[in-house]
Structures are given as structure tokens and as C-alpha cells.
């Protein structure tokens, strides 16, 4: 060994928080596929209605809110990981 410590250059201590992984994975899905996820929500709500009324297409507002919600979740997940201790 060249006199270097055993921990030098290792990334063993760099752990990803479970909350970071959860928020970033769900948030990325919401930011990348907002229309698909908004449509899935519309279908879920339509199943609860008796009888189903209207179209099951998500509104532009719902798609936009889904996208920004996903971006917010990614930001919160990164804050969990890299924020103040």
C-alpha cells in the first residue's frame, strides 16, 4: 500500500436516503409522463362514478399540475439528500 488510507477514493459512505429514492423516482415519472399519469388518475376516478360521465381525457390543467408536482417531488427528494443536516 502506498501509504494511502483505506478509505481514500472509496464511495462506501455515500448512501442514498430512501426518501430521496422514493420522491425522485415518482417525481421523475410524473415529470416525464404527465399525460399518462393524469389519464390513469382520470380512469381511477371514473371507476368510482356511477354511471361514468364525460370523457376520461385529463384536462390541460391536470397535466400541467402533474408535471409541476413531479418537478416539486424531485426537488424535495434532492433536498432530503443534500439539504442542511
Short mmCIF file of N, CA and C in Angstrom, two decimals:
data_model
loop_
_atom_site.label_atom_id
_atom_site.label_comp_id
_atom_site.label_asym_id
_atom_site.label_seq_id
_atom_site.Cartn_x
_atom_site.Cartn_y
_atom_site.Cartn_z
N UNK A 1 0.85 -1.16 0.00
CA UNK A 1 0.00 0.00 0.00
C UNK A 1 0.89 1.22 0.00
N UNK A 2 0.61 2.17 -0.73
CA UNK A 2 1.45 3.34 -0.92
C UNK A 2 1.31 4.36 0.19
N UNK A 3 0.95 3.94 1.36
CA UNK A 3 0.81 4.87 2.46
C UNK A 3 -0.53 5.59 2.46
N UNK A 4 -1.41 5.24 1.52
CA UNK A 4 -2.72 5.87 1.46
C UNK A 4 -3.65 5.19 2.46
N UNK A 5 -4.59 5.94 2.95
CA UNK A 5 -5.52 5.36 3.90
C UNK A 5 -6.48 4.41 3.17
N UNK A 6 -7.12 3.54 3.93
CA UNK A 6 -8.00 2.55 3.33
C UNK A 6 -9.27 3.17 2.75
N UNK A 7 -9.72 4.31 3.26
CA UNK A 7 -10.96 4.93 2.81
C UNK A 7 -10.77 5.89 1.65
N UNK A 8 -9.57 6.17 1.27
CA UNK A 8 -9.31 7.15 0.23
C UNK A 8 -9.83 6.63 -1.12
N UNK A 9 -10.66 7.42 -1.76
CA UNK A 9 -11.17 7.07 -3.06
C UNK A 9 -12.34 6.10 -3.04
N UNK A 10 -12.82 5.74 -1.87
CA UNK A 10 -13.96 4.83 -1.83
C UNK A 10 -15.25 5.63 -1.66
N UNK A 11 -16.32 5.08 -2.17
CA UNK A 11 -17.62 5.73 -2.06
C UNK A 11 -18.56 4.93 -1.16
N UNK A 12 -18.02 4.16 -0.25
CA UNK A 12 -18.82 3.32 0.62
C UNK A 12 -19.69 4.10 1.58
N UNK A 13 -19.31 5.30 1.94
CA UNK A 13 -20.09 6.08 2.89
C UNK A 13 -21.19 6.91 2.22
N UNK A 14 -21.17 7.01 0.91
CA UNK A 14 -22.16 7.80 0.19
C UNK A 14 -23.42 6.95 0.00
N UNK A 15 -24.38 7.14 0.90
CA UNK A 15 -25.63 6.37 0.84
C UNK A 15 -26.76 7.27 0.37
N UNK A 16 -27.64 6.72 -0.42
CA UNK A 16 -28.82 7.45 -0.87
C UNK A 16 -29.93 7.20 0.14
N UNK A 17 -30.53 8.27 0.61
CA UNK A 17 -31.63 8.17 1.56
C UNK A 17 -32.83 7.50 0.88
N UNK A 18 -33.57 6.67 1.60
CA UNK A 18 -34.75 6.04 0.99
C UNK A 18 -35.80 7.05 0.52
N UNK A 19 -35.95 8.14 1.26
CA UNK A 19 -36.91 9.17 0.85
C UNK A 19 -36.50 9.83 -0.46
N UNK A 20 -35.21 10.02 -0.65
CA UNK A 20 -34.71 10.60 -1.89
C UNK A 20 -35.04 9.69 -3.05
N UNK A 21 -34.79 8.41 -2.89
CA UNK A 21 -35.06 7.46 -3.94
C UNK A 21 -36.55 7.41 -4.28
N UNK A 22 -37.38 7.41 -3.26
CA UNK A 22 -38.83 7.36 -3.46
C UNK A 22 -39.34 8.62 -4.16
N UNK A 23 -39.02 9.78 -3.61
CA UNK A 23 -39.53 11.03 -4.18
C UNK A 23 -38.98 11.28 -5.58
N UNK A 24 -37.70 11.00 -5.80
CA UNK A 24 -37.12 11.26 -7.12
C UNK A 24 -37.66 10.30 -8.18
N UNK A 25 -37.87 9.04 -7.83
CA UNK A 25 -38.37 8.09 -8.84
C UNK A 25 -39.82 8.41 -9.21
N UNK A 26 -40.66 8.67 -8.23
CA UNK A 26 -42.05 9.01 -8.54
C UNK A 26 -42.12 10.37 -9.23
N UNK A 27 -41.34 11.33 -8.74
CA UNK A 27 -41.34 12.66 -9.34
C UNK A 27 -40.85 12.67 -10.77
N UNK A 28 -39.82 11.87 -11.08
CA UNK A 28 -39.35 11.80 -12.46
C UNK A 28 -40.41 11.21 -13.37
N UNK A 29 -41.09 10.18 -12.90
CA UNK A 29 -42.17 9.60 -13.71
C UNK A 29 -43.27 10.63 -13.97
N UNK A 30 -43.61 11.42 -12.94
CA UNK A 30 -44.64 12.44 -13.11
C UNK A 30 -44.19 13.55 -14.05
N UNK A 31 -42.90 13.89 -14.03
CA UNK A 31 -42.40 14.96 -14.88
C UNK A 31 -42.22 14.50 -16.33
N UNK A 32 -41.87 13.23 -16.52
CA UNK A 32 -41.61 12.74 -17.88
C UNK A 32 -42.91 12.33 -18.58
N UNK A 33 -43.81 11.67 -17.87
CA UNK A 33 -45.06 11.18 -18.45
C UNK A 33 -46.28 11.77 -17.75
N UNK A 34 -46.45 13.09 -17.76
CA UNK A 34 -47.58 13.67 -17.02
C UNK A 34 -48.93 13.30 -17.63
N UNK A 35 -49.02 13.21 -18.95
CA UNK A 35 -50.30 12.90 -19.57
C UNK A 35 -50.75 11.48 -19.21
N UNK A 36 -49.84 10.53 -19.28
CA UNK A 36 -50.19 9.14 -18.96
C UNK A 36 -50.64 9.00 -17.51
N UNK A 37 -49.93 9.65 -16.60
CA UNK A 37 -50.29 9.54 -15.19
C UNK A 37 -51.58 10.29 -14.86
N UNK A 38 -51.80 11.43 -15.53
CA UNK A 38 -53.05 12.16 -15.33
C UNK A 38 -54.22 11.36 -15.88
N UNK A 39 -54.02 10.69 -17.00
CA UNK A 39 -55.08 9.86 -17.57
C UNK A 39 -55.37 8.66 -16.67
N UNK A 40 -54.34 8.09 -16.08
CA UNK A 40 -54.53 6.99 -15.14
C UNK A 40 -55.37 7.44 -13.95
N UNK A 41 -55.12 8.64 -13.46
CA UNK A 41 -55.92 9.20 -12.37
C UNK A 41 -57.36 9.42 -12.77
N UNK A 42 -57.58 9.89 -14.01
CA UNK A 42 -58.94 10.08 -14.50
C UNK A 42 -59.68 8.75 -14.59
N UNK A 43 -59.00 7.72 -15.05
CA UNK A 43 -59.63 6.40 -15.15
C UNK A 43 -59.98 5.86 -13.77
N UNK A 44 -59.11 6.09 -12.81
CA UNK A 44 -59.36 5.64 -11.44
C UNK A 44 -60.57 6.35 -10.85
N UNK A 45 -60.68 7.65 -11.10
CA UNK A 45 -61.83 8.40 -10.60
C UNK A 45 -63.11 8.01 -11.33
N UNK A 46 -63.00 7.69 -12.63
CA UNK A 46 -64.18 7.33 -13.41
C UNK A 46 -64.77 6.01 -12.93
N UNK A 47 -63.95 5.10 -12.45
CA UNK A 47 -64.44 3.82 -11.95
C UNK A 47 -65.29 4.01 -10.70
N UNK A 48 -65.01 5.06 -9.95
CA UNK A 48 -65.76 5.30 -8.72
C UNK A 48 -67.12 5.93 -9.01
N UNK A 49 -67.30 6.54 -10.17
CA UNK A 49 -68.57 7.18 -10.52
C UNK A 49 -69.57 6.16 -11.04
N UNK A 50 -70.82 6.36 -10.70
CA UNK A 50 -71.89 5.51 -11.22
C UNK A 50 -72.95 6.41 -11.79
N UNK A 51 -73.26 6.46 -13.02
CA UNK A 51 -72.53 5.95 -14.17
C UNK A 51 -71.41 6.91 -14.55
N UNK A 52 -70.41 6.44 -15.31
CA UNK A 52 -69.33 7.34 -15.73
C UNK A 52 -69.88 8.44 -16.63
N UNK A 53 -69.45 9.66 -16.38
CA UNK A 53 -69.92 10.78 -17.20
C UNK A 53 -68.73 11.53 -17.77
N UNK A 54 -68.93 12.09 -18.92
CA UNK A 54 -67.89 12.88 -19.56
C UNK A 54 -66.76 12.03 -20.11
N UNK A 55 -65.80 12.67 -20.68
CA UNK A 55 -64.66 11.95 -21.24
C UNK A 55 -63.66 11.61 -20.14
N UNK A 56 -62.84 10.65 -20.42
CA UNK A 56 -61.82 10.26 -19.46
C UNK A 56 -60.47 10.87 -19.81
N UNK A 57 -60.48 11.88 -20.65
CA UNK A 57 -59.24 12.57 -21.00
C UNK A 57 -58.92 13.61 -19.93
N UNK A 58 -57.67 13.67 -19.50
CA UNK A 58 -57.30 14.68 -18.50
C UNK A 58 -57.28 16.08 -19.12
N UNK A 59 -57.61 17.06 -18.32
CA UNK A 59 -57.56 18.44 -18.80
C UNK A 59 -56.11 18.90 -18.88
N UNK A 60 -55.89 19.95 -19.64
CA UNK A 60 -54.54 20.51 -19.74
C UNK A 60 -54.04 20.96 -18.38
N UNK A 61 -54.97 21.49 -17.59
CA UNK A 61 -54.60 21.95 -16.24
C UNK A 61 -54.10 20.78 -15.39
N UNK A 62 -54.77 19.64 -15.48
CA UNK A 62 -54.38 18.48 -14.70
C UNK A 62 -53.01 17.96 -15.14
N UNK A 63 -52.76 17.95 -16.44
CA UNK A 63 -51.46 17.50 -16.95
C UNK A 63 -50.36 18.44 -16.48
N UNK A 64 -50.61 19.74 -16.52
CA UNK A 64 -49.62 20.72 -16.08
C UNK A 64 -49.34 20.58 -14.58
N UNK A 65 -50.40 20.40 -13.79
CA UNK A 65 -50.22 20.23 -12.35
C UNK A 65 -49.45 18.95 -12.04
N UNK A 66 -49.71 17.90 -12.81
CA UNK A 66 -48.97 16.65 -12.61
C UNK A 66 -47.49 16.85 -12.90
N UNK A 67 -47.19 17.56 -13.98
CA UNK A 67 -45.79 17.80 -14.34
C UNK A 67 -45.07 18.63 -13.27
N UNK A 68 -45.69 19.72 -12.83
CA UNK A 68 -45.04 20.56 -11.82
C UNK A 68 -44.98 19.88 -10.46
N UNK A 69 -45.98 19.05 -10.16
CA UNK A 69 -45.92 18.26 -8.94
C UNK A 69 -44.74 17.29 -8.97
N UNK A 70 -44.48 16.70 -10.12
CA UNK A 70 -43.33 15.81 -10.27
C UNK A 70 -42.02 16.54 -10.10
N UNK A 71 -41.91 17.72 -10.68
CA UNK A 71 -40.69 18.52 -10.53
C UNK A 71 -40.49 18.89 -9.07
N UNK A 72 -41.59 19.24 -8.39
CA UNK A 72 -41.51 19.56 -6.97
C UNK A 72 -41.08 18.35 -6.14
N UNK A 73 -41.56 17.17 -6.50
CA UNK A 73 -41.17 15.97 -5.76
C UNK A 73 -39.69 15.66 -5.94
N UNK A 74 -39.18 15.85 -7.15
CA UNK A 74 -37.75 15.64 -7.39
C UNK A 74 -36.94 16.64 -6.56
N UNK A 75 -37.36 17.89 -6.55
CA UNK A 75 -36.65 18.91 -5.77
C UNK A 75 -36.67 18.57 -4.29
N UNK A 76 -37.82 18.10 -3.78
CA UNK A 76 -37.91 17.73 -2.38
C UNK A 76 -37.02 16.52 -2.07
N UNK A 77 -37.00 15.56 -2.98
CA UNK A 77 -36.13 14.40 -2.78
C UNK A 77 -34.65 14.78 -2.74
N UNK A 78 -34.26 15.70 -3.60
CA UNK A 78 -32.86 16.18 -3.59
C UNK A 78 -32.57 16.98 -2.32
N UNK A 79 -33.57 17.70 -1.83
CA UNK A 79 -33.40 18.44 -0.59
C UNK A 79 -33.19 17.49 0.58
N UNK A 80 -33.89 16.38 0.56
CA UNK A 80 -33.72 15.37 1.62
C UNK A 80 -32.26 14.86 1.61
N UNK A 81 -31.75 14.63 0.40
CA UNK A 81 -30.40 14.07 0.28
C UNK A 81 -29.30 15.09 0.57
N UNK A 82 -29.43 16.25 -0.02
CA UNK A 82 -28.32 17.22 0.02
C UNK A 82 -28.61 18.45 0.86
N UNK A 83 -29.76 18.52 1.48
CA UNK A 83 -30.14 19.69 2.27
C UNK A 83 -29.37 19.80 3.55
N UNK A 84 -29.68 20.82 4.33
CA UNK A 84 -28.98 21.01 5.59
C UNK A 84 -29.23 19.85 6.54
N UNK A 85 -28.24 19.52 7.29
CA UNK A 85 -28.31 18.35 8.18
C UNK A 85 -29.14 18.58 9.38
#
